[in-house]
């Protein structure tokens, strides 16, 4: 796993990269995309959609299965990665970069306590296996 100490993680394998003004980028971890296999279709949330923490935000379809992606924090979707409409494989080839899914303006900073750092996430993966 890449050493990315600036990211936070969820138990459902989403990563969160913090930006300015309570904004985060959201994607899935390489562990999640390895479990899924090659992603072939992405159904992204609409811009301005209000999401609650742990609510289904979007759906990924792969050659193996379909999987829900959950909102890591409560907030409003402010941007989506439209590049994934034509190139869903970016999730597999660049999970932490061009494979991001959506941007969220989060509304409840207390929810940050429920997120894991990289070491905690790596331990979570081991326990889950």
Short mmCIF file of C-alpha atoms in Angstrom, two decimals:
data_model
loop_
_atom_site.label_atom_id
_atom_site.label_comp_id
_atom_site.label_asym_id
_atom_site.label_seq_id
_atom_site.Cartn_x
_atom_site.Cartn_y
_atom_site.Cartn_z
CA UNK A 1 0.00 0.00 0.00
CA UNK A 2 1.31 3.46 -0.89
CA UNK A 3 2.39 5.61 2.03
CA UNK A 4 -0.24 8.37 1.98
CA UNK A 5 -0.48 9.73 5.53
CA UNK A 6 -2.70 12.63 4.44
CA UNK A 7 -5.57 10.26 3.61
CA UNK A 8 -8.23 8.82 5.90
CA UNK A 9 -10.11 5.57 5.35
CA UNK A 10 -13.41 3.89 6.12
CA UNK A 11 -14.14 0.30 7.09
CA UNK A 12 -15.96 -0.07 3.74
CA UNK A 13 -12.73 0.77 1.82
CA UNK A 14 -13.28 4.37 0.78
CA UNK A 15 -10.39 6.84 1.00
CA UNK A 16 -10.78 10.55 1.79
CA UNK A 17 -8.37 13.33 0.80
CA UNK A 18 -8.96 16.64 2.55
CA UNK A 19 -9.01 19.90 0.62
CA UNK A 20 -9.85 23.48 1.66
CA UNK A 21 -13.14 24.59 3.22
CA UNK A 22 -14.38 21.24 4.60
CA UNK A 23 -14.12 19.63 1.18
CA UNK A 24 -12.89 16.09 0.50
CA UNK A 25 -12.23 13.92 -2.51
CA UNK A 26 -13.55 10.36 -2.20
CA UNK A 27 -12.42 7.20 -3.93
CA UNK A 28 -12.03 3.50 -3.25
CA UNK A 29 -8.84 1.93 -2.00
CA UNK A 30 -6.66 -0.37 -4.09
CA UNK A 31 -7.74 -3.17 -1.74
CA UNK A 32 -11.38 -2.59 -2.71
CA UNK A 33 -10.65 -2.43 -6.42
CA UNK A 34 -8.59 -5.64 -6.18
CA UNK A 35 -11.61 -7.37 -4.63
CA UNK A 36 -13.85 -5.99 -7.36
CA UNK A 37 -11.62 -6.69 -10.33
CA UNK A 38 -11.75 -4.59 -13.48
CA UNK A 39 -14.31 -1.80 -13.08
CA UNK A 40 -16.40 -1.46 -16.25
CA UNK A 41 -19.16 0.97 -15.22
CA UNK A 42 -19.63 3.73 -12.65
CA UNK A 43 -22.90 5.28 -11.52
CA UNK A 44 -21.90 8.53 -9.81
CA UNK A 45 -24.10 10.61 -7.49
CA UNK A 46 -25.71 13.77 -8.85
CA UNK A 47 -24.05 17.08 -8.00
CA UNK A 48 -25.81 18.83 -5.09
CA UNK A 49 -27.05 15.52 -3.68
CA UNK A 50 -27.08 15.58 0.13
CA UNK A 51 -25.65 12.40 1.66
CA UNK A 52 -25.57 11.10 5.20
CA UNK A 53 -22.49 9.31 6.52
CA UNK A 54 -22.59 5.61 5.50
CA UNK A 55 -25.36 6.24 2.92
CA UNK A 56 -24.95 4.68 -0.52
CA UNK A 57 -23.34 7.34 -2.71
CA UNK A 58 -22.63 5.53 -5.97
CA UNK A 59 -22.32 2.11 -7.58
CA UNK A 60 -19.37 0.45 -9.27
CA UNK A 61 -19.81 -2.49 -11.62
CA UNK A 62 -16.95 -4.81 -12.41
CA UNK A 63 -16.43 -8.02 -14.30
CA UNK A 64 -17.03 -9.83 -10.97
CA UNK A 65 -19.82 -7.92 -9.23
CA UNK A 66 -21.56 -4.64 -8.48
CA UNK A 67 -20.58 -2.79 -5.32
CA UNK A 68 -21.96 0.17 -3.45
CA UNK A 69 -19.69 3.02 -2.42
CA UNK A 70 -20.73 4.79 0.76
CA UNK A 71 -20.45 8.40 1.84
CA UNK A 72 -17.55 8.60 4.31
CA UNK A 73 -19.00 11.79 5.80
CA UNK A 74 -22.32 13.64 5.72
CA UNK A 75 -22.43 16.48 3.24
CA UNK A 76 -23.25 17.65 -0.27
CA UNK A 77 -21.72 16.34 -3.51
CA UNK A 78 -19.99 19.29 -5.18
CA UNK A 79 -18.22 17.56 -8.07
CA UNK A 80 -18.02 14.19 -9.79
CA UNK A 81 -15.26 12.62 -11.86
CA UNK A 82 -16.90 12.61 -15.29
CA UNK A 83 -13.75 11.06 -16.79
CA UNK A 84 -14.93 7.77 -15.30
CA UNK A 85 -17.93 7.69 -17.66
CA UNK A 86 -15.57 6.92 -20.55
CA UNK A 87 -12.67 5.46 -18.58
CA UNK A 88 -13.91 3.55 -15.50
CA UNK A 89 -10.64 1.62 -15.56
CA UNK A 90 -8.97 4.69 -14.00
CA UNK A 91 -10.28 3.34 -10.69
CA UNK A 92 -8.07 0.26 -11.19
CA UNK A 93 -5.03 2.00 -12.66
CA UNK A 94 -4.90 5.15 -10.49
CA UNK A 95 -7.12 4.62 -7.44
CA UNK A 96 -5.63 7.52 -5.45
CA UNK A 97 -5.31 9.93 -8.37
CA UNK A 98 -7.38 10.11 -11.54
CA UNK A 99 -9.64 7.36 -10.19
CA UNK A 100 -11.33 9.57 -7.57
CA UNK A 101 -15.14 9.32 -7.59
CA UNK A 102 -16.69 12.48 -6.17
CA UNK A 103 -16.01 15.57 -4.10
CA UNK A 104 -18.01 16.19 -0.95
CA UNK A 105 -18.49 19.32 1.15
CA UNK A 106 -18.82 17.74 4.58
CA UNK A 107 -21.07 19.22 7.23
CA UNK A 108 -20.28 17.44 10.51
CA UNK A 109 -16.67 17.52 11.69
CA UNK A 110 -17.46 15.16 14.58
CA UNK A 111 -17.79 12.34 12.03
CA UNK A 112 -14.05 12.62 11.31
CA UNK A 113 -13.40 10.65 14.51
CA UNK A 114 -14.91 7.56 12.85
CA UNK A 115 -12.29 7.55 10.06
CA UNK A 116 -9.08 5.50 10.17
CA UNK A 117 -5.53 6.54 9.44
CA UNK A 118 -3.39 4.38 7.16
CA UNK A 119 -2.02 2.13 9.92
CA UNK A 120 -5.49 1.50 11.35
CA UNK A 121 -6.83 0.76 7.85
CA UNK A 122 -4.03 -1.71 7.11
CA UNK A 123 -4.81 -3.49 10.39
CA UNK A 124 -8.51 -3.50 9.46
CA UNK A 125 -7.71 -5.25 6.17
CA UNK A 126 -5.71 -7.93 8.00
CA UNK A 127 -8.51 -8.58 10.49
CA UNK A 128 -11.10 -8.66 7.71
CA UNK A 129 -9.16 -11.26 5.71
#
